[in-house]
mmCIF file of C-alpha atoms in Angstrom:
data_model
loop_
_atom_site.group_PDB
_atom_site.id
_atom_site.type_symbol
_atom_site.label_atom_id
_atom_site.label_comp_id
_atom_site.label_asym_id
_atom_site.label_seq_id
_atom_site.Cartn_x
_atom_site.Cartn_y
_atom_site.Cartn_z
ATOM 1 C CA UNK O 1 -20.206 8.223 -19.711
ATOM 2 C CA UNK O 2 -17.907 6.145 -18.212
ATOM 3 C CA UNK O 3 -14.170 6.297 -19.082
ATOM 4 C CA UNK O 4 -12.808 4.202 -22.125
ATOM 5 C CA UNK O 5 -9.540 2.255 -22.250
ATOM 6 C CA UNK O 6 -8.964 2.250 -18.341
ATOM 7 C CA UNK O 7 -5.520 0.860 -18.802
ATOM 8 C CA UNK O 8 -4.300 2.950 -21.370
ATOM 9 C CA UNK O 9 -5.618 6.121 -19.663
ATOM 10 C CA UNK O 10 -3.940 4.564 -16.204
ATOM 11 C CA UNK O 11 -0.389 3.862 -17.945
ATOM 12 C CA UNK O 12 -0.600 7.249 -19.629
ATOM 13 C CA UNK O 13 -0.990 9.171 -16.641
ATOM 14 C CA UNK O 14 1.800 6.967 -14.584
ATOM 15 C CA UNK O 15 4.038 7.339 -17.370
ATOM 16 C CA UNK O 16 3.870 10.890 -17.430
ATOM 17 C CA UNK O 17 3.981 11.701 -13.336
ATOM 18 C CA UNK O 18 7.241 9.437 -13.372
ATOM 19 C CA UNK O 19 8.591 11.959 -15.970
ATOM 20 C CA UNK O 20 7.157 15.586 -14.764
ATOM 21 C CA UNK O 21 6.609 15.039 -10.762
ATOM 22 C CA UNK O 22 7.312 18.343 -9.160
ATOM 23 C CA UNK O 23 10.234 17.342 -6.117
ATOM 24 C CA UNK O 24 7.628 17.858 -2.994
ATOM 25 C CA UNK O 25 9.380 17.202 0.257
ATOM 26 C CA UNK O 26 6.757 14.524 1.309
ATOM 27 C CA UNK O 27 7.772 12.178 -2.325
ATOM 28 C CA UNK O 28 11.159 11.742 -0.389
ATOM 29 C CA UNK O 29 9.825 8.708 1.747
ATOM 30 C CA UNK O 30 6.458 8.594 1.236
ATOM 31 C CA UNK O 31 5.986 8.585 5.085
ATOM 32 C CA UNK O 32 2.522 8.027 6.015
ATOM 33 C CA UNK O 33 2.393 10.659 8.867
ATOM 34 C CA UNK O 34 4.216 13.067 5.999
ATOM 35 C CA UNK O 35 1.709 12.319 3.651
ATOM 36 C CA UNK O 36 -0.999 12.866 5.979
ATOM 37 C CA UNK O 37 0.393 16.430 6.887
ATOM 38 C CA UNK O 38 0.357 17.290 3.340
ATOM 39 C CA UNK O 39 -3.121 16.420 2.523
ATOM 40 C CA UNK O 40 -4.511 18.177 5.639
ATOM 41 C CA UNK O 41 -2.542 21.032 4.888
ATOM 42 C CA UNK O 42 -3.258 21.446 1.095
ATOM 43 C CA UNK O 43 -7.138 21.131 1.897
ATOM 44 C CA UNK O 44 -8.036 24.629 0.348
ATOM 45 C CA UNK O 45 -4.721 26.203 0.645
ATOM 46 C CA UNK O 46 -2.458 26.724 -2.810
ATOM 47 C CA UNK O 47 0.673 24.200 -2.988
ATOM 48 C CA UNK O 48 3.036 27.639 -2.750
ATOM 49 C CA UNK O 49 1.301 28.334 0.165
ATOM 50 C CA UNK O 50 1.800 24.992 1.882
ATOM 51 C CA UNK O 51 5.233 24.646 1.191
ATOM 52 C CA UNK O 52 5.939 27.540 3.626
ATOM 53 C CA UNK O 53 4.726 26.162 6.389
ATOM 54 C CA UNK O 54 5.293 22.270 5.810
ATOM 55 C CA UNK O 55 8.842 21.941 6.608
ATOM 56 C CA UNK O 56 8.366 24.238 9.526
ATOM 57 C CA UNK O 57 5.533 22.322 11.197
ATOM 58 C CA UNK O 58 7.698 18.749 10.687
ATOM 59 C CA UNK O 59 10.419 20.646 12.405
ATOM 60 C CA UNK O 60 8.139 21.074 15.505
ATOM 61 C CA UNK O 61 6.539 18.071 15.115
ATOM 62 C CA UNK O 62 8.377 15.638 13.186
ATOM 63 C CA UNK O 63 6.125 12.311 14.048
ATOM 64 C CA UNK O 64 2.648 11.301 15.140
ATOM 65 C CA UNK O 65 3.937 11.026 19.232
ATOM 66 C CA UNK O 66 5.434 14.721 19.059
ATOM 67 C CA UNK O 67 2.324 15.930 17.196
ATOM 68 C CA UNK O 68 -0.438 14.029 19.860
ATOM 69 C CA UNK O 69 1.568 15.699 23.140
ATOM 70 C CA UNK O 70 1.305 18.882 21.891
ATOM 71 C CA UNK O 71 -1.387 21.491 23.393
ATOM 72 C CA UNK O 72 -4.152 23.481 21.294
ATOM 73 C CA UNK O 73 -1.654 26.524 21.501
ATOM 74 C CA UNK O 74 1.313 25.231 20.264
ATOM 75 C CA UNK O 75 -0.131 22.999 17.240
ATOM 76 C CA UNK O 76 -2.218 26.721 16.371
ATOM 77 C CA UNK O 77 0.893 28.975 16.616
ATOM 78 C CA UNK O 78 3.077 26.892 14.208
ATOM 79 C CA UNK O 79 -0.154 26.939 11.927
ATOM 80 C CA UNK O 80 -0.839 30.503 12.115
ATOM 81 C CA UNK O 81 -0.737 32.168 8.568
ATOM 82 C CA UNK O 82 -2.346 28.861 6.788
ATOM 83 C CA UNK O 83 -5.841 29.748 7.399
ATOM 84 C CA UNK O 84 -8.795 26.973 8.260
ATOM 85 C CA UNK O 85 -7.364 26.631 11.725
ATOM 86 C CA UNK O 86 -9.967 23.689 12.266
ATOM 87 C CA UNK O 87 -7.772 21.631 10.474
ATOM 88 C CA UNK O 88 -4.912 21.938 12.993
ATOM 89 C CA UNK O 89 -7.244 21.051 15.716
ATOM 90 C CA UNK O 90 -8.350 18.105 14.047
ATOM 91 C CA UNK O 91 -4.798 16.824 12.736
ATOM 92 C CA UNK O 92 -3.460 16.818 16.281
ATOM 93 C CA UNK O 93 -6.697 14.777 17.846
ATOM 94 C CA UNK O 94 -5.948 12.426 15.055
ATOM 95 C CA UNK O 95 -2.344 11.918 16.202
ATOM 96 C CA UNK O 96 -3.906 11.440 19.581
ATOM 97 C CA UNK O 97 -6.210 8.580 18.203
ATOM 98 C CA UNK O 98 -3.406 7.191 16.436
ATOM 99 C CA UNK O 99 -0.856 6.982 19.358
ATOM 100 C CA UNK O 100 -4.127 5.740 21.436
ATOM 101 C CA UNK O 101 -5.767 2.933 19.016
ATOM 102 C CA UNK O 102 -2.480 2.189 17.134
ATOM 103 C CA UNK O 103 0.517 2.724 19.115
ATOM 104 C CA UNK O 104 1.916 5.661 17.120
ATOM 105 C CA UNK O 105 1.647 4.015 13.263
ATOM 106 C CA UNK O 106 -0.695 5.294 10.687
ATOM 107 C CA UNK O 107 -2.814 2.402 9.546
ATOM 108 C CA UNK O 108 -3.137 1.581 5.631
ATOM 109 C CA UNK O 109 -6.425 0.598 5.284
ATOM 110 C CA UNK O 110 -9.273 2.747 4.775
ATOM 111 C CA UNK O 111 -12.111 1.410 7.204
ATOM 112 C CA UNK O 112 -9.338 1.998 10.018
ATOM 113 C CA UNK O 113 -8.094 5.654 8.818
ATOM 114 C CA UNK O 114 -11.932 6.936 8.348
ATOM 115 C CA UNK O 115 -12.796 6.348 12.132
ATOM 116 C CA UNK O 116 -9.311 9.059 12.790
ATOM 117 C CA UNK O 117 -10.742 12.413 13.842
ATOM 118 C CA UNK O 118 -10.253 14.727 10.729
ATOM 119 C CA UNK O 119 -9.910 12.230 8.060
ATOM 120 C CA UNK O 120 -12.393 11.932 5.905
ATOM 121 C CA UNK O 121 -12.634 9.704 2.789
ATOM 122 C CA UNK O 122 -10.288 11.778 0.402
ATOM 123 C CA UNK O 123 -7.685 11.958 3.038
ATOM 124 C CA UNK O 124 -7.978 8.162 3.898
ATOM 125 C CA UNK O 125 -7.606 7.448 0.304
ATOM 126 C CA UNK O 126 -4.660 9.648 0.143
ATOM 127 C CA UNK O 127 -2.599 8.040 3.002
ATOM 128 C CA UNK O 128 -3.801 4.374 2.175
ATOM 129 C CA UNK O 129 -2.638 4.898 -1.713
ATOM 130 C CA UNK O 130 -0.211 7.240 -1.677
ATOM 131 C CA UNK O 131 1.915 6.197 1.627
ATOM 132 C CA UNK O 132 1.356 2.482 1.050
ATOM 133 C CA UNK O 133 0.566 1.596 -2.474
ATOM 134 C CA UNK O 134 -2.970 0.527 -1.559
ATOM 135 C CA UNK O 135 -5.623 0.307 -4.808
ATOM 136 C CA UNK O 136 -7.764 2.768 -3.234
ATOM 137 C CA UNK O 137 -9.853 6.014 -4.628
ATOM 138 C CA UNK O 138 -9.331 9.479 -4.076
ATOM 139 C CA UNK O 139 -11.216 12.401 -5.496
ATOM 140 C CA UNK O 140 -10.234 15.884 -5.154
ATOM 141 C CA UNK O 141 -11.104 19.063 -7.267
ATOM 142 C CA UNK O 142 -8.780 18.792 -9.477
ATOM 143 C CA UNK O 143 -9.160 14.811 -10.118
ATOM 144 C CA UNK O 144 -13.077 15.476 -10.569
ATOM 145 C CA UNK O 145 -12.770 18.147 -12.931
ATOM 146 C CA UNK O 146 -10.017 15.359 -15.286
ATOM 147 C CA UNK O 147 -12.967 12.564 -14.937
ATOM 148 C CA UNK O 148 -15.640 14.997 -15.868
ATOM 149 C CA UNK O 149 -13.559 15.741 -19.328
ATOM 150 C CA UNK O 150 -12.670 12.769 -19.813
ATOM 151 C CA UNK O 151 -15.989 11.368 -19.600
ATOM 152 C CA UNK O 152 -18.023 14.108 -20.831
ATOM 153 C CA UNK O 153 -19.687 14.407 -17.752
ATOM 154 C CA UNK O 154 -21.719 17.888 -17.585
ATOM 155 C CA UNK O 155 -22.372 18.546 -14.028
ATOM 156 C CA UNK O 156 -21.255 21.522 -11.778
ATOM 157 C CA UNK O 157 -17.897 21.621 -10.418
ATOM 158 C CA UNK O 158 -17.923 20.892 -6.588
ATOM 159 C CA UNK O 159 -21.440 19.457 -7.100
ATOM 160 C CA UNK O 160 -22.887 16.292 -5.430
ATOM 161 C CA UNK O 161 -23.829 14.832 -8.721
ATOM 162 C CA UNK O 162 -20.455 15.226 -10.104
ATOM 163 C CA UNK O 163 -18.466 14.098 -7.038
ATOM 164 C CA UNK O 164 -20.698 10.926 -7.147
ATOM 165 C CA UNK O 165 -19.864 10.113 -10.648
ATOM 166 C CA UNK O 166 -15.877 10.897 -10.351
ATOM 167 C CA UNK O 167 -15.528 8.417 -7.344
ATOM 168 C CA UNK O 168 -16.937 5.552 -9.537
ATOM 169 C CA UNK O 169 -14.505 6.707 -12.368
ATOM 170 C CA UNK O 170 -11.768 6.959 -10.142
ATOM 171 C CA UNK O 171 -12.256 3.440 -8.451
ATOM 172 C CA UNK O 172 -12.365 1.701 -12.001
ATOM 173 C CA UNK O 173 -9.107 3.352 -13.095
ATOM 174 C CA UNK O 174 -7.409 2.980 -9.815
ATOM 175 C CA UNK O 175 -7.938 -0.927 -10.116
ATOM 176 C CA UNK O 176 -7.126 -0.746 -13.658
ATOM 177 C CA UNK O 177 -3.647 0.850 -12.953
ATOM 178 C CA UNK O 178 0.066 -0.762 -12.505
ATOM 179 C CA UNK O 179 0.584 1.557 -9.391
ATOM 180 C CA UNK O 180 -2.163 3.672 -7.391
ATOM 181 C CA UNK O 181 0.675 5.844 -5.575
ATOM 182 C CA UNK O 182 1.465 7.401 -9.512
ATOM 183 C CA UNK O 183 -1.745 7.048 -10.497
ATOM 184 C CA UNK O 184 -3.592 9.397 -7.734
ATOM 185 C CA UNK O 185 -0.473 11.576 -7.858
ATOM 186 C CA UNK O 186 -0.314 11.665 -11.492
ATOM 187 C CA UNK O 187 -4.341 12.993 -11.759
ATOM 188 C CA UNK O 188 -3.904 15.976 -9.186
ATOM 189 C CA UNK O 189 -0.321 16.573 -10.963
ATOM 190 C CA UNK O 190 -1.856 16.798 -14.314
ATOM 191 C CA UNK O 191 -5.369 18.619 -12.609
ATOM 192 C CA UNK O 192 -2.782 21.360 -11.150
ATOM 193 C CA UNK O 193 -0.618 21.697 -14.292
ATOM 194 C CA UNK O 194 -2.381 20.571 -17.628
ATOM 195 C CA UNK O 195 -6.256 19.996 -17.233
ATOM 196 C CA UNK O 196 -6.447 23.499 -15.035
ATOM 197 C CA UNK O 197 -9.897 25.388 -14.797
ATOM 198 C CA UNK O 198 -9.697 27.528 -17.445
ATOM 199 C CA UNK O 199 -7.176 27.523 -20.412
ATOM 200 C CA UNK O 200 -6.257 23.784 -19.884
ATOM 201 C CA UNK O 201 -2.884 22.912 -21.813
ATOM 202 C CA UNK O 202 -4.045 20.347 -24.070
ATOM 203 C CA UNK O 203 -1.267 20.015 -26.296
ATOM 204 C CA UNK O 204 0.580 18.599 -23.556
ATOM 205 C CA UNK O 205 -1.962 16.495 -21.997
ATOM 206 C CA UNK O 206 -1.033 12.787 -21.875
ATOM 207 C CA UNK O 207 -4.829 12.009 -22.104
ATOM 208 C CA UNK O 208 -6.290 14.019 -24.955
ATOM 209 C CA UNK O 209 -6.370 10.917 -26.984
ATOM 210 C CA UNK O 210 -9.002 9.514 -24.438
ATOM 211 C CA UNK O 211 -10.532 12.788 -23.587
ATOM 212 C CA UNK O 212 -14.400 13.594 -24.535
ATOM 213 C CA UNK O 213 -13.936 17.351 -23.841
ATOM 214 C CA UNK O 214 -10.942 17.542 -26.065
ATOM 215 C CA UNK O 215 -12.585 15.730 -29.020
ATOM 216 C CA UNK O 216 -15.419 18.002 -28.568
ATOM 217 C CA UNK O 217 -13.535 21.280 -28.135
ATOM 218 C CA UNK O 218 -15.126 21.250 -24.642
ATOM 219 C CA UNK O 219 -12.748 21.545 -22.088
ATOM 220 C CA UNK O 220 -13.826 24.929 -21.172
ATOM 221 C CA UNK O 221 -17.273 23.960 -20.564
ATOM 222 C CA UNK O 222 -16.647 21.113 -18.563
ATOM 223 C CA UNK O 223 -17.238 20.461 -15.786
ATOM 224 C CA UNK O 224 -20.116 23.391 -15.293
ATOM 225 C CA UNK O 225 -19.487 26.223 -13.611
ATOM 226 C CA UNK O 226 -19.309 26.259 -9.649
ATOM 227 C CA UNK O 227 -21.945 27.837 -7.926
ATOM 228 C CA UNK O 228 -19.841 29.766 -5.216
ATOM 229 C CA UNK O 229 -21.526 31.259 -2.251
ATOM 230 C CA UNK O 230 -22.164 35.296 -2.362
ATOM 231 C CA UNK O 231 -19.192 37.153 -0.468
ATOM 232 C CA UNK O 232 -19.703 39.315 1.992
ATOM 233 C CA UNK O 233 -18.104 42.898 2.060
ATOM 234 C CA UNK O 234 -16.794 44.116 5.432
ATOM 235 C CA UNK O 235 -15.811 47.223 7.108
ATOM 236 C CA UNK O 236 -14.347 46.408 10.684
ATOM 237 C CA UNK O 237 -11.847 48.495 12.600
ATOM 238 C CA UNK O 238 -9.435 47.225 14.811
ATOM 239 C CA UNK O 239 -7.557 48.731 17.816
ATOM 240 C CA UNK O 240 -3.508 48.761 18.575
ATOM 241 C CA UNK O 241 -3.842 49.113 22.151
ATOM 242 C CA UNK O 242 -0.088 48.763 24.157
ATOM 243 C CA UNK O 243 0.693 49.199 27.631
ATOM 244 C CA UNK O 244 3.843 50.648 29.484
ATOM 245 C CA UNK O 245 6.250 47.619 28.225
ATOM 246 C CA UNK O 246 5.126 47.890 24.006
ATOM 247 C CA UNK O 247 3.227 44.784 24.776
ATOM 248 C CA UNK O 248 -0.057 44.831 22.514
ATOM 249 C CA UNK O 249 -3.389 43.720 23.604
ATOM 250 C CA UNK O 250 -5.076 40.739 21.974
ATOM 251 C CA UNK O 251 -8.400 38.493 22.613
ATOM 252 C CA UNK O 252 -8.810 35.230 22.575
ATOM 253 C CA UNK O 253 -11.759 34.269 19.942
ATOM 254 C CA UNK O 254 -14.501 31.728 21.083
ATOM 255 C CA UNK O 255 -16.755 31.708 18.493
ATOM 256 C CA UNK O 256 -17.468 29.561 15.277
ATOM 257 C CA UNK O 257 -14.771 31.569 13.038
ATOM 258 C CA UNK O 258 -11.060 31.124 14.182
ATOM 259 C CA UNK O 259 -11.934 30.057 17.414
ATOM 260 C CA UNK O 260 -9.099 30.125 19.937
ATOM 261 C CA UNK O 261 -6.695 32.187 17.917
ATOM 262 C CA UNK O 262 -5.660 35.289 19.626
ATOM 263 C CA UNK O 263 -6.818 38.430 18.217
ATOM 264 C CA UNK O 264 -6.415 42.316 18.023
ATOM 265 C CA UNK O 265 -9.686 44.047 19.422
ATOM 266 C CA UNK O 266 -12.489 44.777 17.192
ATOM 267 C CA UNK O 267 -14.607 47.713 17.121
ATOM 268 C CA UNK O 268 -17.797 45.618 16.287
ATOM 269 C CA UNK O 269 -19.159 42.260 15.947
ATOM 270 C CA UNK O 270 -19.369 41.773 12.228
ATOM 271 C CA UNK O 271 -16.440 39.587 11.915
ATOM 272 C CA UNK O 272 -15.905 37.969 15.425
ATOM 273 C CA UNK O 273 -18.446 37.439 18.052
ATOM 274 C CA UNK O 274 -16.773 38.824 21.216
ATOM 275 C CA UNK O 275 -18.159 41.634 22.422
ATOM 276 C CA UNK O 276 -16.559 45.187 21.468
ATOM 277 C CA UNK O 277 -13.499 46.267 23.947
ATOM 278 C CA UNK O 278 -14.549 49.281 25.183
ATOM 279 C CA UNK O 279 -11.678 51.544 24.013
ATOM 280 C CA UNK O 280 -11.338 55.227 22.801
ATOM 281 C CA UNK O 281 -9.555 55.686 19.608
ATOM 282 C CA UNK O 282 -7.010 58.169 18.798
ATOM 283 C CA UNK O 283 -5.082 58.181 15.391
ATOM 284 C CA UNK O 284 -6.006 56.238 12.061
ATOM 285 C CA UNK O 285 -2.459 53.909 11.634
ATOM 286 C CA UNK O 286 -3.842 52.342 8.165
ATOM 287 C CA UNK O 287 -5.910 50.309 6.203
ATOM 288 C CA UNK O 288 -5.792 47.356 4.375
ATOM 289 C CA UNK O 289 -7.669 44.572 2.762
ATOM 290 C CA UNK O 290 -7.961 40.842 3.348
ATOM 291 C CA UNK O 291 -10.187 38.221 2.671
ATOM 292 C CA UNK O 292 -11.274 35.325 5.139
ATOM 293 C CA UNK O 293 -13.353 32.529 3.603
ATOM 294 C CA UNK O 294 -16.220 34.309 1.816
ATOM 295 C CA UNK O 295 -15.453 37.466 3.722
ATOM 296 C CA UNK O 296 -13.705 40.426 2.043
ATOM 297 C CA UNK O 297 -12.570 42.446 4.970
ATOM 298 C CA UNK O 298 -11.673 46.672 4.829
ATOM 299 C CA UNK O 299 -9.926 46.805 8.414
ATOM 300 C CA UNK O 300 -9.286 50.317 9.748
ATOM 301 C CA UNK O 301 -5.908 50.081 12.040
ATOM 302 C CA UNK O 302 -6.603 52.927 15.197
ATOM 303 C CA UNK O 303 -4.231 53.508 17.924
ATOM 304 C CA UNK O 304 -6.500 53.123 21.287
ATOM 305 C CA UNK O 305 -6.779 53.303 24.678
ATOM 306 C CA UNK O 306 -8.478 51.429 27.254
ATOM 307 C CA UNK O 307 -11.472 53.206 29.458
ATOM 308 C CA UNK O 308 -10.970 50.201 32.099
ATOM 309 C CA UNK O 309 -8.140 48.100 33.325
ATOM 310 C CA UNK O 310 -7.513 44.590 31.554
ATOM 311 C CA UNK O 311 -5.902 41.744 33.875
ATOM 312 C CA UNK O 312 -4.112 38.400 32.092
ATOM 313 C CA UNK O 313 -7.100 36.260 32.498
ATOM 314 C CA UNK O 314 -6.943 33.867 29.529
ATOM 315 C CA UNK O 315 -9.171 35.954 27.449
ATOM 316 C CA UNK O 316 -7.551 39.346 27.199
ATOM 317 C CA UNK O 317 -3.937 39.034 27.153
ATOM 318 C CA UNK O 318 -0.731 41.465 26.864
ATOM 319 C CA UNK O 319 1.528 40.224 24.390
ATOM 320 C CA UNK O 320 4.937 40.973 23.306
ATOM 321 C CA UNK O 321 5.006 41.664 19.663
ATOM 322 C CA UNK O 322 8.543 39.704 19.333
ATOM 323 C CA UNK O 323 6.832 36.439 20.819
ATOM 324 C CA UNK O 324 3.955 37.116 18.509
ATOM 325 C CA UNK O 325 5.186 33.910 16.602
ATOM 326 C CA UNK O 326 4.890 31.758 19.293
ATOM 327 C CA UNK O 327 1.051 32.765 19.788
ATOM 328 C CA UNK O 328 -1.911 31.419 17.619
ATOM 329 C CA UNK O 329 -3.027 34.367 15.889
ATOM 330 C CA UNK O 330 -4.756 35.117 12.308
ATOM 331 C CA UNK O 331 -2.522 36.400 9.417
ATOM 332 C CA UNK O 332 -4.298 39.573 9.342
ATOM 333 C CA UNK O 333 -2.654 40.916 12.573
ATOM 334 C CA UNK O 334 0.364 40.857 11.153
ATOM 335 C CA UNK O 335 -0.762 42.795 8.312
ATOM 336 C CA UNK O 336 -2.165 45.179 11.070
ATOM 337 C CA UNK O 337 0.808 45.575 12.970
ATOM 338 C CA UNK O 338 2.591 46.425 9.548
ATOM 339 C CA UNK O 339 0.588 49.247 9.656
ATOM 340 C CA UNK O 340 0.992 50.431 13.543
ATOM 341 C CA UNK O 341 5.033 49.922 12.911
ATOM 342 C CA UNK O 342 5.078 46.966 15.101
#
């Protein structure tokens, strides 16, 4: 059902945000580029992880122009560890489009933002409302959950039905508010800190007086349980192959998962598509577990020796472990090297 008392709800969110907002770095100036980078990083990544990478990324690419000039490997190396690496490439491609089409100035209108590579409806609305103060709605998981509870919308979390309803209600809210910047950030902040998926702190919620779920003791039931894809359990062997100079052998992946990243040689094709390297394993160095999207991987790390010579040909490369921070690689590689004491 539609949310009631729109102006009061919006005012309550804005007042709460002014008093309780976290001192996040992109809130210091609301520079459109900074907001854009933060929103891309926050997609499918927890806030505490993003905060470890955000400033490092901006130190390397302080503006749209510097990011637009960067090569894939430069961007991926700084992004290494954040996961979902396609986001980094699309962000760089988007920066190139902004330089070419808009002279390096991030546009403010959603219609212009959504044609930039990597910017969808949500990110466009976030840049437009948060950086420029425009009355544009945004819906992420936090906002959809709040709207489900406020309006009693009984649809599964993450479902198309809930998403459609949330966009309609958020449009109504953003038209009723005083500050779109504070409304949209306030809703996200309440969703992150108060109206959480489990055990929401309703006593501290500024919206409890307007909330269907609170009145009907249904906060744990709304929204409905999210339908998650089944997780896969994998066991993968990794090989640490070194040359006389102490460099480790790595391979550039060209498949759908973690494309263009540098990986350690794998023992099979269950995780990555590249053909297994012809090595002989000598000693088990250690084991560890790591999650990659919906894959729960048990890695076993072995020392290995090549059966034939490998050249630095772009696919396989010898990498100095001390220079690994400058090489785009997934975070499981770092865990493997710890097992090998490298």
